[in-house]
């Protein structure tokens, strides 16, 4: 994944090395001595501050699978095979605002119906 442009201000324009704070006024590249004003950095940090939700989303995408919970079987007539039992599963989508999706899977032919 390409590094977000939002965070480039923390890195050297020339060699990409992470800048170190060498004084109150400047952050400096340890390799090529490129300097950036700390005023500039402070301003951008405020502008690009990430929310807790952004962090959760980022973590969720890289380290966790979507939560899946098998709840029960319910009585429902399958249009494909005539079976009358479905597995009832709820799946939490990655972002909270998408909510949960309900999956009904026929225990016989595995035909799946989704409901939001
Ligand atoms: Zn550099
Ligand atoms: Zn079926």
JSON list of C-alpha atoms and ligand atoms in Angstrom, two decimals:
[
{"chain": "A", "resi": 1, "resn": "UNK", "atom": "CA", "xyz": [0.00, 0.00, 0.00]},
{"chain": "A", "resi": 2, "resn": "UNK", "atom": "CA", "xyz": [1.35, 3.43, -0.89]},
{"chain": "A", "resi": 3, "resn": "UNK", "atom": "CA", "xyz": [2.09, 5.67, 2.03]},
{"chain": "A", "resi": 4, "resn": "UNK", "atom": "CA", "xyz": [-0.64, 8.22, 2.55]},
{"chain": "A", "resi": 5, "resn": "UNK", "atom": "CA", "xyz": [0.28, 11.65, 1.24]},
{"chain": "A", "resi": 6, "resn": "UNK", "atom": "CA", "xyz": [-1.19, 13.03, 4.45]},
{"chain": "A", "resi": 7, "resn": "UNK", "atom": "CA", "xyz": [1.89, 11.86, 6.33]},
{"chain": "A", "resi": 8, "resn": "UNK", "atom": "CA", "xyz": [4.59, 12.89, 3.89]},
{"chain": "A", "resi": 9, "resn": "UNK", "atom": "CA", "xyz": [5.37, 16.01, 5.90]},
{"chain": "A", "resi": 10, "resn": "UNK", "atom": "CA", "xyz": [7.07, 13.74, 8.47]},
{"chain": "A", "resi": 11, "resn": "UNK", "atom": "CA", "xyz": [9.51, 12.47, 5.84]},
{"chain": "A", "resi": 12, "resn": "UNK", "atom": "CA", "xyz": [12.37, 13.95, 3.87]},
{"chain": "A", "resi": 13, "resn": "UNK", "atom": "CA", "xyz": [11.37, 15.31, 0.45]},
{"chain": "A", "resi": 14, "resn": "UNK", "atom": "CA", "xyz": [14.58, 14.01, -1.09]},
{"chain": "A", "resi": 15, "resn": "UNK", "atom": "CA", "xyz": [15.39, 10.60, 0.39]},
{"chain": "A", "resi": 16, "resn": "UNK", "atom": "CA", "xyz": [12.21, 9.62, 2.26]},
{"chain": "A", "resi": 17, "resn": "UNK", "atom": "CA", "xyz": [13.95, 9.22, 5.62]},
{"chain": "A", "resi": 18, "resn": "UNK", "atom": "CA", "xyz": [11.87, 10.05, 8.67]},
{"chain": "A", "resi": 19, "resn": "UNK", "atom": "CA", "xyz": [12.74, 13.50, 9.94]},
{"chain": "A", "resi": 20, "resn": "UNK", "atom": "CA", "xyz": [14.06, 14.02, 13.46]},
{"chain": "A", "resi": 21, "resn": "UNK", "atom": "CA", "xyz": [13.44, 17.11, 15.54]},
{"chain": "A", "resi": 22, "resn": "UNK", "atom": "CA", "xyz": [16.88, 18.65, 15.85]},
{"chain": "A", "resi": 23, "resn": "UNK", "atom": "CA", "xyz": [15.78, 21.95, 17.31]},
{"chain": "A", "resi": 24, "resn": "UNK", "atom": "CA", "xyz": [12.66, 23.85, 18.26]},
{"chain": "A", "resi": 25, "resn": "UNK", "atom": "CA", "xyz": [12.58, 25.44, 14.83]},
{"chain": "A", "resi": 26, "resn": "UNK", "atom": "CA", "xyz": [13.45, 22.65, 12.46]},
{"chain": "A", "resi": 27, "resn": "UNK", "atom": "CA", "xyz": [12.95, 18.96, 11.84]},
{"chain": "A", "resi": 28, "resn": "UNK", "atom": "CA", "xyz": [16.01, 17.60, 10.06]},
{"chain": "A", "resi": 29, "resn": "UNK", "atom": "CA", "xyz": [16.72, 14.62, 7.83]},
{"chain": "A", "resi": 30, "resn": "UNK", "atom": "CA", "xyz": [19.55, 12.61, 9.45]},
{"chain": "A", "resi": 31, "resn": "UNK", "atom": "CA", "xyz": [20.86, 11.51, 6.04]},
{"chain": "A", "resi": 32, "resn": "UNK", "atom": "CA", "xyz": [20.90, 14.57, 3.79]},
{"chain": "A", "resi": 33, "resn": "UNK", "atom": "CA", "xyz": [20.28, 17.40, 6.28]},
{"chain": "A", "resi": 34, "resn": "UNK", "atom": "CA", "xyz": [17.07, 18.52, 4.60]},
{"chain": "A", "resi": 35, "resn": "UNK", "atom": "CA", "xyz": [15.26, 20.85, 7.00]},
{"chain": "A", "resi": 36, "resn": "UNK", "atom": "CA", "xyz": [11.59, 21.54, 7.49]},
{"chain": "A", "resi": 37, "resn": "UNK", "atom": "CA", "xyz": [10.08, 24.18, 9.73]},
{"chain": "A", "resi": 38, "resn": "UNK", "atom": "CA", "xyz": [8.33, 22.77, 12.77]},
{"chain": "A", "resi": 39, "resn": "UNK", "atom": "CA", "xyz": [5.67, 25.45, 12.29]},
{"chain": "A", "resi": 40, "resn": "UNK", "atom": "CA", "xyz": [4.78, 23.76, 9.02]},
{"chain": "A", "resi": 41, "resn": "UNK", "atom": "CA", "xyz": [4.67, 20.34, 10.70]},
{"chain": "A", "resi": 42, "resn": "UNK", "atom": "CA", "xyz": [2.52, 21.48, 13.63]},
{"chain": "A", "resi": 43, "resn": "UNK", "atom": "CA", "xyz": [0.01, 23.10, 11.29]},
{"chain": "A", "resi": 44, "resn": "UNK", "atom": "CA", "xyz": [-0.32, 19.97, 9.19]},
{"chain": "A", "resi": 45, "resn": "UNK", "atom": "CA", "xyz": [-0.66, 17.70, 12.18]},
{"chain": "A", "resi": 46, "resn": "UNK", "atom": "CA", "xyz": [-3.78, 19.57, 13.22]},
{"chain": "A", "resi": 47, "resn": "UNK", "atom": "CA", "xyz": [-5.15, 19.57, 9.71]},
{"chain": "A", "resi": 48, "resn": "UNK", "atom": "CA", "xyz": [-4.62, 15.87, 9.13]},
{"chain": "A", "resi": 49, "resn": "UNK", "atom": "CA", "xyz": [-5.38, 14.53, 12.58]},
{"chain": "A", "resi": 50, "resn": "UNK", "atom": "CA", "xyz": [-7.04, 11.15, 12.24]},
{"chain": "A", "resi": 51, "resn": "UNK", "atom": "CA", "xyz": [-10.15, 10.25, 14.16]},
{"chain": "A", "resi": 52, "resn": "UNK", "atom": "CA", "xyz": [-10.53, 7.20, 16.37]},
{"chain": "A", "resi": 53, "resn": "UNK", "atom": "CA", "xyz": [-12.89, 5.79, 13.78]},
{"chain": "A", "resi": 54, "resn": "UNK", "atom": "CA", "xyz": [-10.24, 6.07, 11.06]},
{"chain": "A", "resi": 55, "resn": "UNK", "atom": "CA", "xyz": [-7.81, 4.14, 13.24]},
{"chain": "A", "resi": 56, "resn": "UNK", "atom": "CA", "xyz": [-10.33, 1.41, 13.97]},
{"chain": "A", "resi": 57, "resn": "UNK", "atom": "CA", "xyz": [-11.13, 1.11, 10.29]},
{"chain": "A", "resi": 58, "resn": "UNK", "atom": "CA", "xyz": [-7.44, 0.87, 9.42]},
{"chain": "A", "resi": 59, "resn": "UNK", "atom": "CA", "xyz": [-6.80, -1.78, 12.07]},
{"chain": "A", "resi": 60, "resn": "UNK", "atom": "CA", "xyz": [-9.91, -3.68, 11.09]},
{"chain": "A", "resi": 61, "resn": "UNK", "atom": "CA", "xyz": [-8.83, -3.87, 7.49]},
{"chain": "A", "resi": 62, "resn": "UNK", "atom": "CA", "xyz": [-5.29, -5.04, 8.17]},
{"chain": "A", "resi": 63, "resn": "UNK", "atom": "CA", "xyz": [-5.54, -7.36, 11.15]},
{"chain": "A", "resi": 64, "resn": "UNK", "atom": "CA", "xyz": [-9.08, -8.59, 11.64]},
{"chain": "A", "resi": 65, "resn": "UNK", "atom": "CA", "xyz": [-11.46, -10.65, 9.57]},
{"chain": "A", "resi": 66, "resn": "UNK", "atom": "CA", "xyz": [-15.04, -9.55, 9.37]},
{"chain": "A", "resi": 67, "resn": "UNK", "atom": "CA", "xyz": [-16.90, -10.76, 12.43]},
{"chain": "A", "resi": 68, "resn": "UNK", "atom": "CA", "xyz": [-19.15, -13.65, 11.65]},
{"chain": "A", "resi": 69, "resn": "UNK", "atom": "CA", "xyz": [-21.65, -15.12, 14.05]},
{"chain": "A", "resi": 70, "resn": "UNK", "atom": "CA", "xyz": [-23.74, -18.18, 13.38]},
{"chain": "A", "resi": 71, "resn": "UNK", "atom": "CA", "xyz": [-26.95, -17.70, 15.27]},
{"chain": "A", "resi": 72, "resn": "UNK", "atom": "CA", "xyz": [-29.51, -20.37, 14.59]},
{"chain": "A", "resi": 73, "resn": "UNK", "atom": "CA", "xyz": [-31.59, -22.19, 12.05]},
{"chain": "A", "resi": 74, "resn": "UNK", "atom": "CA", "xyz": [-34.96, -20.83, 11.13]},
{"chain": "A", "resi": 75, "resn": "UNK", "atom": "CA", "xyz": [-38.00, -22.18, 9.41]},
{"chain": "A", "resi": 76, "resn": "UNK", "atom": "CA", "xyz": [-38.31, -20.88, 5.87]},
{"chain": "A", "resi": 77, "resn": "UNK", "atom": "CA", "xyz": [-39.31, -22.50, 2.60]},
{"chain": "A", "resi": 78, "resn": "UNK", "atom": "CA", "xyz": [-36.50, -22.74, 0.02]},
{"chain": "A", "resi": 79, "resn": "UNK", "atom": "CA", "xyz": [-37.64, -21.79, -3.47]},
{"chain": "A", "resi": 80, "resn": "UNK", "atom": "CA", "xyz": [-34.88, -23.83, -5.07]},
{"chain": "A", "resi": 81, "resn": "UNK", "atom": "CA", "xyz": [-35.21, -27.25, -3.41]},
{"chain": "A", "resi": 82, "resn": "UNK", "atom": "CA", "xyz": [-38.32, -27.10, -1.23]},
{"chain": "A", "resi": 83, "resn": "UNK", "atom": "CA", "xyz": [-36.35, -27.58, 2.01]},
{"chain": "A", "resi": 84, "resn": "UNK", "atom": "CA", "xyz": [-37.80, -25.68, 4.96]},
{"chain": "A", "resi": 85, "resn": "UNK", "atom": "CA", "xyz": [-34.74, -25.01, 7.11]},
{"chain": "A", "resi": 86, "resn": "UNK", "atom": "CA", "xyz": [-32.27, -22.13, 6.76]},
{"chain": "A", "resi": 87, "resn": "UNK", "atom": "CA", "xyz": [-29.14, -21.24, 8.71]},
{"chain": "A", "resi": 88, "resn": "UNK", "atom": "CA", "xyz": [-29.40, -17.72, 10.04]},
{"chain": "A", "resi": 89, "resn": "UNK", "atom": "CA", "xyz": [-26.08, -15.84, 10.06]},
{"chain": "A", "resi": 90, "resn": "UNK", "atom": "CA", "xyz": [-25.26, -12.24, 10.81]},
{"chain": "A", "resi": 91, "resn": "UNK", "atom": "CA", "xyz": [-22.18, -10.57, 9.48]},
{"chain": "A", "resi": 92, "resn": "UNK", "atom": "CA", "xyz": [-20.85, -7.23, 10.69]},
{"chain": "A", "resi": 93, "resn": "UNK", "atom": "CA", "xyz": [-19.54, -5.26, 7.73]},
{"chain": "A", "resi": 94, "resn": "UNK", "atom": "CA", "xyz": [-16.19, -3.51, 8.01]},
{"chain": "A", "resi": 95, "resn": "UNK", "atom": "CA", "xyz": [-17.42, 0.00, 8.60]},
{"chain": "A", "resi": 96, "resn": "UNK", "atom": "CA", "xyz": [-19.94, 0.50, 11.35]},
{"chain": "A", "resi": 97, "resn": "UNK", "atom": "CA", "xyz": [-22.22, 2.68, 9.26]},
{"chain": "A", "resi": 98, "resn": "UNK", "atom": "CA", "xyz": [-22.85, -0.17, 6.85]},
{"chain": "A", "resi": 99, "resn": "UNK", "atom": "CA", "xyz": [-24.51, -2.09, 9.65]},
{"chain": "A", "resi": 100, "resn": "UNK", "atom": "CA", "xyz": [-25.13, -5.79, 9.81]},
{"chain": "A", "resi": 101, "resn": "UNK", "atom": "CA", "xyz": [-26.20, -8.03, 7.00]},
{"chain": "A", "resi": 102, "resn": "UNK", "atom": "CA", "xyz": [-28.26, -11.13, 7.62]},
{"chain": "A", "resi": 103, "resn": "UNK", "atom": "CA", "xyz": [-27.55, -14.24, 5.58]},
{"chain": "A", "resi": 104, "resn": "UNK", "atom": "CA", "xyz": [-30.06, -17.06, 5.27]},
{"chain": "A", "resi": 105, "resn": "UNK", "atom": "CA", "xyz": [-28.53, -20.22, 3.88]},
{"chain": "A", "resi": 106, "resn": "UNK", "atom": "CA", "xyz": [-30.57, -23.28, 2.91]},
{"chain": "A", "resi": 107, "resn": "UNK", "atom": "CA", "xyz": [-29.26, -26.28, 4.88]},
{"chain": "A", "resi": 108, "resn": "UNK", "atom": "CA", "xyz": [-29.87, -28.56, 1.92]},
{"chain": "A", "resi": 109, "resn": "UNK", "atom": "CA", "xyz": [-28.85, -26.79, -1.30]},
{"chain": "A", "resi": 110, "resn": "UNK", "atom": "CA", "xyz": [-26.80, -23.96, 0.32]},
{"chain": "A", "resi": 111, "resn": "UNK", "atom": "CA", "xyz": [-28.74, -21.29, -1.59]},
{"chain": "A", "resi": 112, "resn": "UNK", "atom": "CA", "xyz": [-28.16, -18.02, 0.25]},
{"chain": "A", "resi": 113, "resn": "UNK", "atom": "CA", "xyz": [-30.49, -15.07, 0.69]},
{"chain": "A", "resi": 114, "resn": "UNK", "atom": "CA", "xyz": [-29.13, -11.79, 2.08]},
{"chain": "A", "resi": 115, "resn": "UNK", "atom": "CA", "xyz": [-31.13, -9.29, 4.04]},
{"chain": "A", "resi": 116, "resn": "UNK", "atom": "CA", "xyz": [-29.99, -5.93, 5.37]},
{"chain": "B", "resi": 1, "resn": "LIG", "atom": "ZN1", "xyz": [16.91, 13.21, 3.30]},
{"chain": "B", "resi": 2, "resn": "LIG", "atom": "ZN1", "xyz": [-32.60, -25.18, -0.82]}
]
